Amino acid sequence: MVSYKEIQASNALINDATAPRVAVFVGGTSGIGKLTVRALAATGASVRIYLVGRKSSEERMHAFIQELHAINPKAEVIWTEGEVALLAETKRVCEAIKSKESRVDLLFLTAGYAPFGIRRETAEGLEITQSLEYYSRMLFVLHLLPLLGKAEAPKVVSVLAGGMEWATIDLDDLDLKKPGNFGVVNARKHYAAMNTTTLEKLANDNPNVTFIHSCPGWVNTGNVRRGLDPNSIMGWFVWLILEPLIGLFSFSDEESGQRHLFQSTNAAFGGRGVLWKGKPGINSLEKPADGLFLVNYKCDCTPNAKVISLLREKALGKIWDHTQEVLRPYL
Ligand SMILES: NC(=O)c1ccc[n+]([C@@H]2O[C@H](COP(=O)([O-])OP(=O)(O)OC[C@H]3O[C@@H](n4cnc5c(N)ncnc54)[C@H](OP(=O)(O)O)[C@@H]3O)[C@@H](O)[C@H]2O)c1
């Protein structure tokens, strides 16, 4: 476990020279993304933050952006409206960022929610949480990779379930369309495995960029109830039992934000960023080198080696081919 003191000490070293100068937050309008934006602004460093979110959150964000400017007058926050559950919208947002920036230092991806309830699709025919937690995230990465390649210590952080992958996924129904296949457990398994396998491939192809698939632990953001009808039995269960439990065992908002800022900036993962004097992190190939890091809520690397090697051997090819097929029209 990386202690909270070590995390705070590392984050205290973030300054104009070490901060991600251009950071794109997709999901920074609530929860862990928002907490990490706040932690980044609180460093006082000169940063430009693209805050990508849907129209319905825009008004709420005015107050947040004012708060960020009050914390750090050197932080420039650019509200970027987009319905990122839609891949066409994701592409439009990426084009807008690409037209303004020549580099991106940090891409921080948190959009999504616990896939409780029934399967619901976007207008593009994808299950909503799969689009938010996988397809749209990978599309952001693919579009912004050339800009990430221009940064000195570029990082991509996808917050979902790194290290919690299972090998038993249905390779013939990656989008869980077959009757009875969609459910919270299956969806979590699929989206976690798809994140890790694709991010590992992208990490191998782009050794100049550090990739992290983070498992945040429990953070009391309301995420578990987002997909639920509050009047359903499950809605009541989550409200009465699960959320109070999460509240009891979760990290404080402050610590979660600081831990994710640490992951986004520290050289423990891949050697680039704020100096790290401790043991170097181990990537998904179990090496203290570049690549993809599966990082848990304690900021430890959890390579989940047996499962990942099975996924690499048996699933990666199919996942990658299928992903390319889905994303091709939006590249
Ligand atoms: N919190 C936890 O304990 C926990 C544990 C394990 C994994 N995770 C996963 O980690 C990620 C981040 O979690 P979090 O707790 O920070 O989530 P969160 O607070 O619920 O925030 C998620 C983000 O997703 C956006 N979003 C939700 N539904 C959307 C939709 N239909 N279209 C567009 N954007 C949408 C939200 O936008 P708005 O602000 O506009 O609503 C928000 O920016 C999620 O994928 C979550 O499933 C969380």
PDB file of C-alpha atoms and ligand atoms in Angstrom, residues 26-35 52-58 60-61 79 82-86 109-115 128-129 132-133 137 158-161 188 214-224 226 246 250, ligand 1:
ATOM      1  CA  VAL A  26     -14.110  12.745 -19.420  1.00  0.00           C
ATOM      2  CA  GLY A  27     -16.384  12.155 -16.435  1.00  0.00           C
ATOM      3  CA  GLY A  28     -14.960  15.089 -14.446  1.00  0.00           C
ATOM      4  CA  THR A  29     -18.434  16.467 -13.815  1.00  0.00           C
ATOM      5  CA  SER A  30     -19.071  14.125 -10.847  1.00  0.00           C
ATOM      6  CA  GLY A  31     -17.457  11.556  -8.610  1.00  0.00           C
ATOM      7  CA  ILE A  32     -13.852  10.442  -8.883  1.00  0.00           C
ATOM      8  CA  GLY A  33     -13.183  12.519 -11.992  1.00  0.00           C
ATOM      9  CA  LYS A  34     -14.434  15.678 -10.321  1.00  0.00           C
ATOM     10  CA  LEU A  35     -12.458  14.915  -7.142  1.00  0.00           C
ATOM     11  CA  VAL A  52     -15.967  17.165 -20.951  1.00  0.00           C
ATOM     12  CA  GLY A  53     -19.579  16.576 -19.966  1.00  0.00           C
ATOM     13  CA  ARG A  54     -23.162  16.437 -21.068  1.00  0.00           C
ATOM     14  CA  LYS A  55     -25.415  19.457 -21.539  1.00  0.00           C
ATOM     15  CA  SER A  56     -27.498  18.554 -18.486  1.00  0.00           C
ATOM     16  CA  SER A  57     -24.453  19.114 -16.240  1.00  0.00           C
ATOM     17  CA  GLU A  58     -23.337  22.382 -17.799  1.00  0.00           C
ATOM     18  CA  ARG A  60     -23.822  22.832 -12.360  1.00  0.00           C
ATOM     19  CA  MET A  61     -20.312  23.146 -13.766  1.00  0.00           C
ATOM     20  CA  TRP A  79     -16.000  23.423 -20.486  1.00  0.00           C
ATOM     21  CA  GLY A  82     -20.589  16.433 -25.372  1.00  0.00           C
ATOM     22  CA  GLU A  83     -22.887  13.425 -24.952  1.00  0.00           C
ATOM     23  CA  VAL A  84     -20.008  10.993 -24.740  1.00  0.00           C
ATOM     24  CA  ALA A  85     -22.227   7.902 -24.567  1.00  0.00           C
ATOM     25  CA  LEU A  86     -22.499   8.528 -28.320  1.00  0.00           C
ATOM     26  CA  LEU A 109     -11.563   8.593 -18.099  1.00  0.00           C
ATOM     27  CA  THR A 110     -14.313   7.965 -15.537  1.00  0.00           C
ATOM     28  CA  ALA A 111     -17.659   8.258 -17.347  1.00  0.00           C
ATOM     29  CA  GLY A 112     -19.986   5.375 -16.521  1.00  0.00           C
ATOM     30  CA  TYR A 113     -22.041   3.777 -13.796  1.00  0.00           C
ATOM     31  CA  ALA A 114     -22.760   0.393 -12.257  1.00  0.00           C
ATOM     32  CA  PRO A 115     -24.699  -1.608 -14.864  1.00  0.00           C
ATOM     33  CA  ILE A 128     -25.080   2.619 -22.470  1.00  0.00           C
ATOM     34  CA  THR A 129     -22.614   1.686 -19.732  1.00  0.00           C
ATOM     35  CA  LEU A 132     -19.355   4.959 -21.553  1.00  0.00           C
ATOM     36  CA  GLU A 133     -16.954   2.585 -19.828  1.00  0.00           C
ATOM     37  CA  ARG A 137     -13.087   5.649 -23.643  1.00  0.00           C
ATOM     38  CA  SER A 158      -9.228   4.587 -17.129  1.00  0.00           C
ATOM     39  CA  VAL A 159     -11.016   4.168 -13.797  1.00  0.00           C
ATOM     40  CA  LEU A 160     -13.064   0.983 -13.616  1.00  0.00           C
ATOM     41  CA  ALA A 161     -11.799  -2.374 -12.360  1.00  0.00           C
ATOM     42  CA  ARG A 188     -18.624  -5.825 -15.063  1.00  0.00           C
ATOM     43  CA  SER A 214      -7.438   1.792 -12.026  1.00  0.00           C
ATOM     44  CA  CYS A 215      -9.738   0.056  -9.584  1.00  0.00           C
ATOM     45  CA  PRO A 216     -10.886   2.838  -7.259  1.00  0.00           C
ATOM     46  CA  GLY A 217     -12.233   0.741  -4.401  1.00  0.00           C
ATOM     47  CA  TRP A 218     -15.400   2.103  -2.879  1.00  0.00           C
ATOM     48  CA  VAL A 219     -15.979   5.817  -3.220  1.00  0.00           C
ATOM     49  CA  ASN A 220     -19.333   7.169  -2.126  1.00  0.00           C
ATOM     50  CA  THR A 221     -20.282   8.982  -5.333  1.00  0.00           C
ATOM     51  CA  GLY A 222     -23.813   7.676  -5.906  1.00  0.00           C
ATOM     52  CA  ASN A 223     -22.487   5.688  -8.866  1.00  0.00           C
ATOM     53  CA  VAL A 224     -24.258   2.445  -7.900  1.00  0.00           C
ATOM     54  CA  ARG A 226     -27.340   5.917 -11.380  1.00  0.00           C
ATOM     55  CA  ILE A 246     -20.240   1.896   0.691  1.00  0.00           C
ATOM     56  CA  SER A 250     -15.223   4.044   1.244  1.00  0.00           C
TER      57      SER A 250
HETATM   58  N1  LIG B   1     -17.485   4.918  -7.034  1.00  0.00           N
HETATM   59  C1  LIG B   1     -17.114   3.676  -6.844  1.00  0.00           C
HETATM   60  O1  LIG B   1     -17.105   3.182  -5.684  1.00  0.00           O
HETATM   61  C2  LIG B   1     -16.673   2.815  -7.996  1.00  0.00           C
HETATM   62  C3  LIG B   1     -16.194   1.529  -7.722  1.00  0.00           C
HETATM   63  C4  LIG B   1     -15.770   0.734  -8.772  1.00  0.00           C
HETATM   64  C5  LIG B   1     -15.828   1.221 -10.082  1.00  0.00           C
HETATM   65  N2  LIG B   1     -16.340   2.471 -10.324  1.00  0.00           N
HETATM   66  C6  LIG B   1     -16.380   2.932 -11.718  1.00  0.00           C
HETATM   67  O2  LIG B   1     -15.470   4.013 -11.852  1.00  0.00           O
HETATM   68  C7  LIG B   1     -15.973   4.984 -12.774  1.00  0.00           C
HETATM   69  C8  LIG B   1     -16.060   6.326 -12.066  1.00  0.00           C
HETATM   70  O3  LIG B   1     -16.906   6.190 -10.941  1.00  0.00           O
HETATM   71  P1  LIG B   1     -17.543   7.442 -10.199  1.00  0.00           P
HETATM   72  O4  LIG B   1     -17.974   6.923  -8.882  1.00  0.00           O
HETATM   73  O5  LIG B   1     -16.657   8.614 -10.304  1.00  0.00           O
HETATM   74  O6  LIG B   1     -18.837   7.696 -11.089  1.00  0.00           O
HETATM   75  P2  LIG B   1     -19.902   8.882 -10.991  1.00  0.00           P
HETATM   76  O7  LIG B   1     -19.699   9.770  -9.848  1.00  0.00           O
HETATM   77  O8  LIG B   1     -21.224   8.225 -11.114  1.00  0.00           O
HETATM   78  O9  LIG B   1     -19.517   9.768 -12.281  1.00  0.00           O
HETATM   79  C9  LIG B   1     -19.425   9.185 -13.512  1.00  0.00           C
HETATM   80  C10 LIG B   1     -19.381  10.174 -14.657  1.00  0.00           C
HETATM   81  O10 LIG B   1     -20.134   9.526 -15.677  1.00  0.00           O
HETATM   82  C11 LIG B   1     -21.001  10.464 -16.275  1.00  0.00           C
HETATM   83  N3  LIG B   1     -22.210   9.818 -16.775  1.00  0.00           N
HETATM   84  C12 LIG B   1     -23.043   8.986 -16.115  1.00  0.00           C
HETATM   85  N4  LIG B   1     -24.046   8.595 -16.933  1.00  0.00           N
HETATM   86  C13 LIG B   1     -23.823   9.196 -18.114  1.00  0.00           C
HETATM   87  C14 LIG B   1     -24.510   9.190 -19.362  1.00  0.00           C
HETATM   88  N5  LIG B   1     -25.604   8.463 -19.561  1.00  0.00           N
HETATM   89  N6  LIG B   1     -23.993   9.920 -20.369  1.00  0.00           N
HETATM   90  C15 LIG B   1     -22.880  10.649 -20.182  1.00  0.00           C
HETATM   91  N7  LIG B   1     -22.174  10.677 -19.023  1.00  0.00           N
HETATM   92  C16 LIG B   1     -22.660   9.977 -18.015  1.00  0.00           C
HETATM   93  C17 LIG B   1     -21.349  11.427 -15.151  1.00  0.00           C
HETATM   94  O11 LIG B   1     -21.813  12.630 -15.717  1.00  0.00           O
HETATM   95  P3  LIG B   1     -22.829  13.628 -14.961  1.00  0.00           P
HETATM   96  O12 LIG B   1     -22.017  14.365 -13.944  1.00  0.00           O
HETATM   97  O13 LIG B   1     -23.317  14.485 -16.066  1.00  0.00           O
HETATM   98  O14 LIG B   1     -23.916  12.817 -14.338  1.00  0.00           O
HETATM   99  C18 LIG B   1     -20.023  11.542 -14.431  1.00  0.00           C
HETATM  100  O15 LIG B   1     -19.217  12.529 -15.043  1.00  0.00           O
HETATM  101  C19 LIG B   1     -17.311   4.463 -13.246  1.00  0.00           C
HETATM  102  O16 LIG B   1     -17.159   3.782 -14.436  1.00  0.00           O
HETATM  103  C20 LIG B   1     -17.730   3.501 -12.137  1.00  0.00           C
HETATM  104  O17 LIG B   1     -18.615   2.510 -12.609  1.00  0.00           O
HETATM  105  C21 LIG B   1     -16.734   3.281  -9.299  1.00  0.00           C
END
